[in-house]
PDB file of C-alpha atoms in Angstrom:
ATOM      1  CA  MET P 798      70.225  11.583 -37.549  1.00 48.00           C
ATOM      2  CA  ILE P 799      67.964  13.903 -35.612  1.00 53.00           C
ATOM      3  CA  LYS P 800      68.344  13.722 -31.903  1.00 56.00           C
ATOM      4  CA  SER P 801      65.447  14.539 -29.600  1.00 57.00           C
ATOM      5  CA  ASN P 802      66.030  17.065 -26.885  1.00 64.00           C
ATOM      6  CA  ILE P 803      63.186  15.614 -24.782  1.00 64.00           C
ATOM      7  CA  PRO P 804      64.527  13.793 -21.730  1.00 70.00           C
ATOM      8  CA  TRP P 805      63.719  10.092 -21.560  1.00 67.00           C
ATOM      9  CA  LYS P 806      62.073  10.547 -18.169  1.00 68.00           C
ATOM     10  CA  VAL P 807      59.511  12.901 -19.668  1.00 67.00           C
ATOM     11  CA  LEU P 808      58.770  10.427 -22.453  1.00 68.00           C
ATOM     12  CA  LEU P 809      58.317   7.669 -19.896  1.00 71.00           C
ATOM     13  CA  VAL P 810      55.831   9.759 -17.899  1.00 72.00           C
ATOM     14  CA  VAL P 811      53.872  10.581 -21.085  1.00 72.00           C
ATOM     15  CA  ILE P 812      53.697   6.910 -22.098  1.00 77.00           C
ATOM     16  CA  ILE P 813      52.547   5.855 -18.630  1.00 78.00           C
ATOM     17  CA  GLY P 814      49.931   8.622 -18.614  1.00 75.00           C
ATOM     18  CA  LEU P 815      48.562   7.558 -22.006  1.00 77.00           C
ATOM     19  CA  ALA P 816      48.367   3.941 -20.890  1.00 75.00           C
ATOM     20  CA  ALA P 817      46.560   4.902 -17.691  1.00 75.00           C
ATOM     21  CA  GLY P 818      44.150   7.132 -19.610  1.00 74.00           C
ATOM     22  CA  ILE P 819      43.300   4.407 -22.120  1.00 75.00           C
ATOM     23  CA  GLY P 820      42.791   1.896 -19.290  1.00 71.00           C
ATOM     24  CA  SER P 821      40.550   4.287 -17.368  1.00 73.00           C
ATOM     25  CA  LEU P 822      38.499   4.996 -20.477  1.00 74.00           C
ATOM     26  CA  TYR P 823      37.985   1.278 -21.112  1.00 70.00           C
ATOM     27  CA  TYR P 824      37.027   0.687 -17.469  1.00 69.00           C
ATOM     28  CA  ALA P 825      34.570   3.595 -17.500  1.00 67.00           C
ATOM     29  CA  LYS P 826      32.999   2.350 -20.737  1.00 68.00           C
ATOM     30  CA  ASP P 827      32.689  -1.170 -19.328  1.00 67.00           C
ATOM     31  CA  TRP P 828      31.190   0.162 -16.052  1.00 65.00           C
ATOM     32  CA  VAL P 829      28.623   2.298 -17.884  1.00 60.00           C
ATOM     33  CA  SER P 830      27.584  -0.582 -20.155  1.00 62.00           C
ATOM     34  CA  LYS P 831      27.047  -2.887 -17.179  1.00 60.00           C
ATOM     35  CA  ASN P 832      25.343  -0.356 -14.930  1.00 61.00           C
ATOM     36  CA  GLN P 833      23.059   0.997 -17.651  1.00 72.00           C
ATOM     37  CA  GLU P 834      21.807  -2.507 -18.403  1.00 81.00           C
ATOM     38  CA  THR P 835      18.035  -2.690 -17.937  1.00 84.00           C
ATOM     39  CA  VAL P 836      15.855  -5.601 -16.903  1.00 88.00           C
ATOM     40  CA  ASN P 837      12.087  -6.052 -17.014  1.00 92.00           C
ATOM     41  CA  VAL P 838      10.743  -6.157 -13.471  1.00 93.00           C
ATOM     42  CA  PRO P 839       7.220  -7.321 -12.523  1.00 94.00           C
ATOM     43  CA  VAL P 840       5.222  -4.442 -11.008  1.00 94.00           C
ATOM     44  CA  PRO P 841       1.523  -3.905 -10.184  1.00 93.00           C
ATOM     45  CA  ALA P 842      -0.577  -2.971 -13.216  1.00 92.00           C
ATOM     46  CA  GLU P 843      -3.122  -1.341 -10.897  1.00 89.00           C
ATOM     47  CA  LYS P 844      -3.552  -0.822  -7.182  1.00 88.00           C
ATOM     48  CA  ILE P 845      -3.405  -4.082  -5.220  1.00 87.00           C
ATOM     49  CA  SER P 846      -5.002  -3.815  -1.809  1.00 81.00           C
ATOM     50  CA  ALA P 847      -3.408  -5.319   1.271  1.00 79.00           C
ATOM     51  CA  ASN P 848      -4.268  -8.930   2.141  1.00 75.00           C
ATOM     52  CA  THR P 849      -5.328  -9.574  -1.465  1.00 77.00           C
ATOM     53  CA  ILE P 850      -4.219 -12.664  -3.380  1.00 80.00           C
ATOM     54  CA  ILE P 851      -2.096 -11.439  -6.315  1.00 87.00           C
ATOM     55  CA  GLN P 852      -2.945 -12.962  -9.691  1.00 84.00           C
ATOM     56  CA  ALA P 853      -1.050 -12.941 -12.982  1.00 85.00           C
ATOM     57  CA  ASP P 854      -3.183 -10.232 -14.585  1.00 85.00           C
ATOM     58  CA  ASP P 855      -2.595  -7.946 -11.585  1.00 89.00           C
ATOM     59  CA  LEU P 856       1.017  -7.568 -12.757  1.00 92.00           C
ATOM     60  CA  THR P 857       2.842  -6.046 -15.702  1.00 93.00           C
ATOM     61  CA  THR P 858       6.533  -5.469 -16.458  1.00 93.00           C
ATOM     62  CA  LYS P 859       8.547  -2.262 -16.442  1.00 92.00           C
ATOM     63  CA  PRO P 860      12.215  -1.729 -17.421  1.00 91.00           C
ATOM     64  CA  TYR P 861      14.561  -0.686 -14.621  1.00 88.00           C
ATOM     65  CA  ILE P 862      18.309  -0.099 -14.505  1.00 85.00           C
ATOM     66  CA  LYS P 863      19.803  -3.309 -13.154  1.00 83.00           C
ATOM     67  CA  ALA P 864      22.288  -1.560 -10.871  1.00 81.00           C
ATOM     68  CA  ALA P 865      19.496   0.445  -9.200  1.00 82.00           C
ATOM     69  CA  ILE P 866      17.555  -2.644  -8.072  1.00 87.00           C
ATOM     70  CA  SER P 867      18.187  -3.821  -4.525  1.00 88.00           C
ATOM     71  CA  ASN P 868      18.340  -7.441  -3.429  1.00 89.00           C
ATOM     72  CA  ASN P 869      14.997  -7.022  -1.628  1.00 90.00           C
ATOM     73  CA  VAL P 870      13.108  -6.556  -4.926  1.00 92.00           C
ATOM     74  CA  GLU P 871      11.312  -9.662  -6.202  1.00 92.00           C
ATOM     75  CA  LEU P 872      12.271 -10.196  -9.860  1.00 91.00           C
ATOM     76  CA  ASN P 873      10.530 -13.537 -10.371  1.00 91.00           C
ATOM     77  CA  GLN P 874       6.886 -13.015 -11.289  1.00 91.00           C
ATOM     78  CA  GLN P 875       5.987 -16.603 -10.380  1.00 89.00           C
ATOM     79  CA  LYS P 876       7.097 -15.967  -6.804  1.00 89.00           C
ATOM     80  CA  ILE P 877       4.662 -13.030  -6.561  1.00 91.00           C
ATOM     81  CA  ILE P 878       1.576 -14.751  -7.996  1.00 87.00           C
ATOM     82  CA  GLY P 879      -0.535 -16.488  -5.377  1.00 82.00           C
ATOM     83  CA  LYS P 880       0.805 -14.448  -2.482  1.00 85.00           C
ATOM     84  CA  ALA P 881      -0.777 -11.533  -0.669  1.00 83.00           C
ATOM     85  CA  ALA P 882       0.623  -8.070  -0.033  1.00 83.00           C
ATOM     86  CA  VAL P 883       1.240  -6.864   3.512  1.00 82.00           C
ATOM     87  CA  THR P 884       0.425  -3.266   2.505  1.00 85.00           C
ATOM     88  CA  ASP P 885      -1.187  -1.633  -0.528  1.00 88.00           C
ATOM     89  CA  LEU P 886       0.857  -1.880  -3.743  1.00 91.00           C
ATOM     90  CA  TYR P 887       0.525   0.905  -6.318  1.00 92.00           C
ATOM     91  CA  PRO P 888       0.967   0.839 -10.133  1.00 92.00           C
ATOM     92  CA  GLY P 889       4.621   0.712 -11.179  1.00 91.00           C
ATOM     93  CA  GLU P 890       5.871   0.160  -7.627  1.00 92.00           C
ATOM     94  CA  LEU P 891       8.734  -2.292  -7.136  1.00 92.00           C
ATOM     95  CA  VAL P 892       7.463  -5.321  -5.230  1.00 92.00           C
ATOM     96  CA  LEU P 893       9.682  -5.888  -2.217  1.00 91.00           C
ATOM     97  CA  LYS P 894      10.075  -9.392  -0.825  1.00 90.00           C
ATOM     98  CA  SER P 895       9.367  -8.015   2.635  1.00 86.00           C
ATOM     99  CA  LYS P 896       5.935  -6.796   1.444  1.00 87.00           C
ATOM    100  CA  LEU P 897       4.787 -10.269   0.407  1.00 88.00           C
ATOM    101  CA  LYS P 898       3.193 -12.808   2.691  1.00 79.00           C
ATOM    102  CA  SER P 899       4.239 -16.406   2.285  1.00 66.00           C
ATOM    103  CA  ASN P 900       1.692 -19.016   1.227  1.00 62.00           C
ATOM    104  CA  MET P 901       1.523 -20.206   4.819  1.00 53.00           C
ATOM    105  CA  GLN P 902       0.559 -16.700   5.919  1.00 58.00           C
ATOM    106  CA  VAL P 903      -2.124 -16.393   3.243  1.00 72.00           C
ATOM    107  CA  LEU P 904      -3.826 -19.607   4.276  1.00 76.00           C
ATOM    108  CA  LYS P 905      -3.812 -20.236   7.982  1.00 79.00           C
ATOM    109  CA  PRO P 906      -4.120 -23.790   9.297  1.00 83.00           C
ATOM    110  CA  GLY P 907      -7.668 -25.028   8.751  1.00 89.00           C
ATOM    111  CA  GLU P 908      -8.422 -22.626   5.861  1.00 89.00           C
ATOM    112  CA  VAL P 909      -9.052 -23.414   2.179  1.00 88.00           C
ATOM    113  CA  PHE P 910     -10.020 -21.616  -1.023  1.00 88.00           C
ATOM    114  CA  VAL P 911     -13.322 -22.291  -2.802  1.00 89.00           C
ATOM    115  CA  THR P 912     -14.676 -20.794  -6.017  1.00 89.00           C
ATOM    116  CA  VAL P 913     -18.363 -19.996  -6.423  1.00 90.00           C
ATOM    117  CA  LYS P 914     -19.994 -19.533  -9.835  1.00 89.00           C
ATOM    118  CA  ALA P 915     -22.308 -16.527 -10.022  1.00 88.00           C
ATOM    119  CA  GLU P 916     -25.431 -17.360 -12.003  1.00 86.00           C
ATOM    120  CA  SER P 917     -27.144 -14.025 -11.294  1.00 87.00           C
ATOM    121  CA  LEU P 918     -26.223 -10.574 -10.004  1.00 87.00           C
ATOM    122  CA  GLU P 919     -28.509 -11.019  -7.005  1.00 85.00           C
ATOM    123  CA  GLN P 920     -26.182 -13.735  -5.732  1.00 87.00           C
ATOM    124  CA  ILE P 921     -23.162 -11.425  -5.569  1.00 89.00           C
ATOM    125  CA  LEU P 922     -24.423  -8.136  -4.147  1.00 89.00           C
ATOM    126  CA  GLY P 923     -25.800  -6.937  -7.468  1.00 86.00           C
ATOM    127  CA  GLY P 924     -22.398  -7.455  -9.096  1.00 85.00           C
ATOM    128  CA  ASN P 925     -20.665  -5.012  -6.735  1.00 87.00           C
ATOM    129  CA  ILE P 926     -18.781  -7.664  -4.795  1.00 90.00           C
ATOM    130  CA  CYS P 927     -15.128  -6.718  -4.193  1.00 88.00           C
ATOM    131  CA  ARG P 928     -11.965  -8.257  -2.881  1.00 83.00           C
ATOM    132  CA  ASN P 929     -11.324  -8.024   0.863  1.00 84.00           C
ATOM    133  CA  MET P 930     -15.035  -8.101   1.679  1.00 90.00           C
ATOM    134  CA  ILE P 931     -16.107 -10.246   4.617  1.00 92.00           C
ATOM    135  CA  VAL P 932     -19.217 -12.184   3.614  1.00 94.00           C
ATOM    136  CA  ASP P 933     -21.619 -14.898   4.697  1.00 95.00           C
ATOM    137  CA  VAL P 934     -22.479 -17.596   2.167  1.00 93.00           C
ATOM    138  CA  ILE P 935     -26.081 -18.833   2.310  1.00 92.00           C
ATOM    139  CA  TYR P 936     -27.581 -21.764   0.404  1.00 88.00           C
ATOM    140  CA  THR P 937     -31.266 -21.842  -0.515  1.00 84.00           C
ATOM    141  CA  GLU P 938     -32.878 -24.853  -2.158  1.00 79.00           C
ATOM    142  CA  GLU P 939     -36.645 -24.525  -1.961  1.00 73.00           C
ATOM    143  CA  ALA P 940     -39.022 -21.908  -0.677  1.00 71.00           C
ATOM    144  CA  GLU P 941     -40.404 -24.329   1.910  1.00 75.00           C
ATOM    145  CA  LYS P 942     -36.988 -25.154   3.364  1.00 80.00           C
ATOM    146  CA  PRO P 943     -35.083 -22.677   5.532  1.00 86.00           C
ATOM    147  CA  PRO P 944     -31.790 -21.323   4.161  1.00 87.00           C
ATOM    148  CA  VAL P 945     -28.548 -22.995   5.234  1.00 87.00           C
ATOM    149  CA  LEU P 946     -25.436 -21.052   6.272  1.00 91.00           C
ATOM    150  CA  LEU P 947     -22.552 -22.584   4.301  1.00 91.00           C
ATOM    151  CA  ALA P 948     -19.762 -20.256   5.434  1.00 93.00           C
ATOM    152  CA  GLU P 949     -19.562 -17.470   7.975  1.00 93.00           C
ATOM    153  CA  ASN P 950     -17.153 -14.510   7.780  1.00 93.00           C
ATOM    154  CA  ALA P 951     -15.584 -15.747   4.548  1.00 93.00           C
ATOM    155  CA  ILE P 952     -13.092 -13.448   2.807  1.00 91.00           C
ATOM    156  CA  VAL P 953     -13.378 -12.536  -0.877  1.00 90.00           C
ATOM    157  CA  VAL P 954      -9.893 -13.010  -2.350  1.00 85.00           C
ATOM    158  CA  ALA P 955     -10.701 -12.700  -6.074  1.00 84.00           C
ATOM    159  CA  VAL P 956     -13.512 -11.649  -8.416  1.00 88.00           C
ATOM    160  CA  MET P 957     -13.146 -13.132 -11.919  1.00 86.00           C
ATOM    161  CA  ASP P 958     -14.778 -13.067 -15.341  1.00 85.00           C
ATOM    162  CA  GLU P 959     -15.842 -16.065 -17.448  1.00 86.00           C
ATOM    163  CA  LYS P 960     -12.185 -16.750 -18.383  1.00 80.00           C
ATOM    164  CA  GLY P 961     -11.061 -16.778 -14.767  1.00 78.00           C
ATOM    165  CA  LYS P 962      -9.331 -13.411 -15.163  1.00 77.00           C
ATOM    166  CA  SER P 963      -9.300 -11.014 -12.228  1.00 76.00           C
ATOM    167  CA  MET P 964     -11.637  -8.038 -12.625  1.00 78.00           C
ATOM    168  CA  ALA P 965     -11.125  -4.413 -11.629  1.00 70.00           C
ATOM    169  CA  GLU P 966     -12.980  -2.988  -8.664  1.00 69.00           C
ATOM    170  CA  PRO P 967     -16.369  -1.348  -9.392  1.00 67.00           C
ATOM    171  CA  VAL P 968     -16.451   2.407  -9.916  1.00 55.00           C
ATOM    172  CA  ALA P 969     -18.245   4.969  -7.780  1.00 50.00           C
ATOM    173  CA  VAL P 970     -21.987   4.703  -7.325  1.00 44.00           C
ATOM    174  CA  ALA P 971     -22.793   7.753  -9.482  1.00 42.00           C
ATOM    175  CA  GLN P 972     -20.691   6.450 -12.365  1.00 46.00           C
ATOM    176  CA  ALA P 973     -22.057   2.953 -11.851  1.00 46.00           C
ATOM    177  CA  ALA P 974     -25.580   4.270 -12.422  1.00 44.00           C
ATOM    178  CA  ILE P 975     -24.473   5.415 -15.879  1.00 45.00           C
ATOM    179  CA  GLN P 976     -22.490   2.283 -16.836  1.00 46.00           C
ATOM    180  CA  GLY P 977     -24.959  -0.200 -15.387  1.00 47.00           C
ATOM    181  CA  ILE P 978     -25.931  -1.798 -12.148  1.00 47.00           C
ATOM    182  CA  THR P 979     -22.512  -3.338 -11.438  1.00 49.00           C
ATOM    183  CA  GLY P 980     -20.272  -0.379 -12.272  1.00 54.00           C
ATOM    184  CA  ARG P 981     -18.114  -2.824 -14.274  1.00 62.00           C
ATOM    185  CA  GLU P 982     -17.954  -3.376 -18.014  1.00 70.00           C
ATOM    186  CA  LYS P 983     -19.315  -6.894 -17.494  1.00 80.00           C
ATOM    187  CA  ALA P 984     -20.712  -8.892 -14.615  1.00 84.00           C
ATOM    188  CA  PRO P 985     -18.437 -11.162 -12.557  1.00 89.00           C
ATOM    189  CA  GLN P 986     -18.796 -14.886 -13.176  1.00 90.00           C
ATOM    190  CA  TYR P 987     -16.686 -16.414 -10.402  1.00 90.00           C
ATOM    191  CA  VAL P 988     -15.872 -15.437  -6.835  1.00 91.00           C
ATOM    192  CA  MET P 989     -12.990 -17.000  -4.919  1.00 88.00           C
ATOM    193  CA  LEU P 990     -13.466 -17.203  -1.150  1.00 90.00           C
ATOM    194  CA  LYS P 991     -11.261 -18.123   1.776  1.00 90.00           C
ATOM    195  CA  ILE P 992     -13.246 -20.215   4.234  1.00 92.00           C
ATOM    196  CA  LYS P 993     -12.723 -22.708   7.055  1.00 92.00           C
ATOM    197  CA  ARG P 994     -11.891 -26.235   5.962  1.00 91.00           C
ATOM    198  CA  LYS P 995     -14.847 -27.730   7.832  1.00 91.00           C
ATOM    199  CA  GLU P 996     -17.171 -25.365   5.944  1.00 91.00           C
ATOM    200  CA  SER P 997     -15.871 -26.468   2.533  1.00 88.00           C
ATOM    201  CA  TYR P 998     -17.709 -29.803   2.769  1.00 85.00           C
ATOM    202  CA  GLU P 999     -21.023 -27.935   2.749  1.00 82.00           C
ATOM    203  CA  PHE P1000     -20.290 -26.547  -0.734  1.00 81.00           C
ATOM    204  CA  THR P1001     -21.349 -29.854  -2.310  1.00 73.00           C
ATOM    205  CA  ARG P1002     -24.971 -28.889  -1.606  1.00 64.00           C
ATOM    206  CA  PRO P1003     -25.436 -26.654  -4.694  1.00 62.00           C
ATOM    207  CA  LEU P1004     -24.747 -29.691  -6.899  1.00 60.00           C
ATOM    208  CA  ASN P1005     -28.126 -31.048  -5.813  1.00 68.00           C
ATOM    209  CA  GLY P1006     -29.973 -27.914  -6.924  1.00 72.00           C
ATOM    210  CA  GLY P1007     -30.685 -24.558  -5.366  1.00 79.00           C
ATOM    211  CA  HIS P1008     -28.376 -21.573  -5.456  1.00 83.00           C
ATOM    212  CA  ILE P1009     -25.900 -19.617  -3.338  1.00 87.00           C
ATOM    213  CA  LEU P1010     -26.435 -16.123  -1.969  1.00 90.00           C
ATOM    214  CA  ILE P1011     -23.516 -13.974  -0.742  1.00 93.00           C
ATOM    215  CA  THR P1012     -24.163 -11.182   1.760  1.00 92.00           C
ATOM    216  CA  GLN P1013     -21.608  -8.689   3.046  1.00 92.00           C
ATOM    217  CA  VAL P1014     -21.019  -8.483   6.790  1.00 92.00           C
ATOM    218  CA  GLY P1015     -17.794  -6.472   6.933  1.00 89.00           C
ATOM    219  CA  GLN P1016     -14.588  -5.276   5.290  1.00 85.00           C
ATOM    220  CA  ILE P1017     -10.943  -6.072   5.962  1.00 76.00           C
ATOM    221  CA  LYS P1018      -9.207  -3.012   7.359  1.00 68.00           C
ATOM    222  CA  PRO P1019      -5.666  -2.195   6.217  1.00 57.00           C
ATOM    223  CA  PRO P1020      -3.000  -3.039   8.792  1.00 51.00           C
ATOM    224  CA  LYS P1021      -1.846  -0.258  11.085  1.00 51.00           C
ATOM    225  CA  ILE P1022       1.720   0.893  10.612  1.00 44.00           C
ATOM    226  CA  GLU P1023       3.485   0.745  13.947  1.00 47.00           C
ATOM    227  CA  VAL P1024       5.847   3.610  14.712  1.00 44.00           C
ATOM    228  CA  LYS P1025       9.034   2.619  16.481  1.00 47.00           C
ATOM    229  CA  PRO P1026       9.625   4.183  19.928  1.00 52.00           C
ATOM    230  CA  GLU P1027      12.850   5.808  18.781  1.00 53.00           C
ATOM    231  CA  ILE P1028      11.010   7.520  15.924  1.00 50.00           C
ATOM    232  CA  LYS P1029       8.364   8.772  18.351  1.00 53.00           C
ATOM    233  CA  SER P1030      11.040  10.183  20.678  1.00 60.00           C
ATOM    234  CA  LYS P1031      12.705  11.951  17.747  1.00 57.00           C
ATOM    235  CA  GLU P1032       9.361  13.456  16.737  1.00 61.00           C
ATOM    236  CA  LYS P1033       8.792  14.691  20.299  1.00 65.00           C
ATOM    237  CA  GLU P1034      12.271  16.248  20.390  1.00 69.00           C
ATOM    238  CA  ALA P1035      11.595  17.974  17.076  1.00 64.00           C
ATOM    239  CA  GLU P1036       8.315  19.358  18.433  1.00 70.00           C
ATOM    240  CA  LYS P1037      10.070  20.657  21.558  1.00 70.00           C
ATOM    241  CA  GLN P1038      12.771  22.341  19.465  1.00 69.00           C
ATOM    242  CA  GLN P1039      10.119  23.891  17.244  1.00 66.00           C
ATOM    243  CA  GLN P1040       8.225  25.243  20.239  1.00 67.00           C
ATOM    244  CA  SER P1041      11.396  26.643  21.818  1.00 67.00           C
ATOM    245  CA  SER P1042      12.383  28.342  18.557  1.00 62.00           C
ATOM    246  CA  LYS P1043       8.937  29.951  18.360  1.00 57.00           C
ATOM    247  CA  GLN P1044       9.247  31.221  21.918  1.00 61.00           C
ATOM    248  CA  GLN P1045      12.667  32.728  21.164  1.00 60.00           C
ATOM    249  CA  ALA P1046      11.318  34.430  18.064  1.00 53.00           C
ATOM    250  CA  GLU P1047       8.516  36.112  19.984  1.00 53.00           C
ATOM    251  CA  PRO P1048       9.426  39.452  21.682  1.00 51.00           C
ATOM    252  CA  GLN P1049      10.033  38.870  25.336  1.00 50.00           C
ATOM    253  CA  SER P1050       8.079  41.282  27.473  1.00 48.00           C
ATOM    254  CA  GLY P1051       8.483  41.434  31.206  1.00 48.00           C
ATOM    255  CA  PRO P1052       5.610  41.476  33.651  1.00 47.00           C
ATOM    256  CA  VAL P1053       3.499  44.598  33.536  1.00 41.00           C
ATOM    257  CA  GLN P1054       4.045  46.659  36.620  1.00 46.00           C
ATOM    258  CA  GLN P1055       0.855  48.127  37.891  1.00 46.00           C
ATOM    259  CA  ARG P1056       0.983  51.492  39.610  1.00 45.00           C
ATOM    260  CA  GLU P1057      -0.157  51.436  43.139  1.00 48.00           C
ATOM    261  CA  PRO P1058      -3.255  53.552  43.756  1.00 47.00           C
ATOM    262  CA  LEU P1059      -2.599  56.843  45.479  1.00 45.00           C
ATOM    263  CA  ALA P1060      -3.568  56.972  49.109  1.00 49.00           C
ATOM    264  CA  GLN P1061      -6.715  58.936  49.569  1.00 49.00           C
ATOM    265  CA  GLN P1062      -6.188  61.941  51.807  1.00 50.00           C
ATOM    266  CA  PRO P1063      -8.902  62.698  54.371  1.00 51.00           C
ATOM    267  CA  LYS P1064     -11.152  65.509  53.397  1.00 51.00           C
ATOM    268  CA  SER P1065     -10.678  68.673  55.489  1.00 52.00           C
ATOM    269  CA  THR P1066     -13.811  70.014  57.064  1.00 51.00           C
ATOM    270  CA  PRO P1067     -14.245  73.823  56.789  1.00 52.00           C
ATOM    271  CA  LYS P1068     -13.766  75.716  60.032  1.00 53.00           C
ATOM    272  CA  PRO P1069     -16.731  77.801  61.249  1.00 52.00           C
ATOM    273  CA  GLU P1070     -16.247  81.530  60.840  1.00 52.00           C
ATOM    274  CA  ASN P1071     -16.223  83.660  63.996  1.00 51.00           C
ATOM    275  CA  ASP P1072     -18.692  86.463  64.059  1.00 44.00           C
TER     276      ASP P1072
END
């Protein structure tokens, strides 16, 4: 019988070390598999301007590592659709819950949505109508009758095609001249507006004939980003430090001492010579 010269304590340490190593390896493998798990997250397919109602075709999905997504990211696409963004959202950007306005914020008390069918380009600014425009809606029936103002300072929340799908914004004027009058591949068919509730009753007029004309009167400006006072103070301190460092870097030269002008001595008059 062969006896081992290895002490039993050493064998015990080796066995414990192997067990710990195998356990650590299993834990690391399990951690990697869970943390490398990806999920499809709804993100903007194109730029979504602030205060714009988000529609289904404004969004697409993009895979993200599950562990890298914070709790503030909205993962449910249905909770994004129908809301408006507080700030501009860019393609592929994670949509934060804090950047979405609730439905109550989108529609203030006394406001409603109406959809207008565009029968001609002249009705909708030659087809160049865009979201976030502020417009007046005018109804004309006959040449003899004066036009009627249906809605004042209405907001364009969506521009859609014949299938009710949101359309991209028109291109630049120079490119629009090449592609056509609208700058889009096809002309818009429907325009969704946010108006006052009392104005919505006037939109039954077009059913009796006549047509609607939309004219632009303004544009919604993006919200200003307020800077906290503490951030401003830090910026001022940084500017002061930068100025002081510049002053230290410059060679310090003392005041230039000017030499005092020499005192002018009185001119000596020549003495007359004695004959």
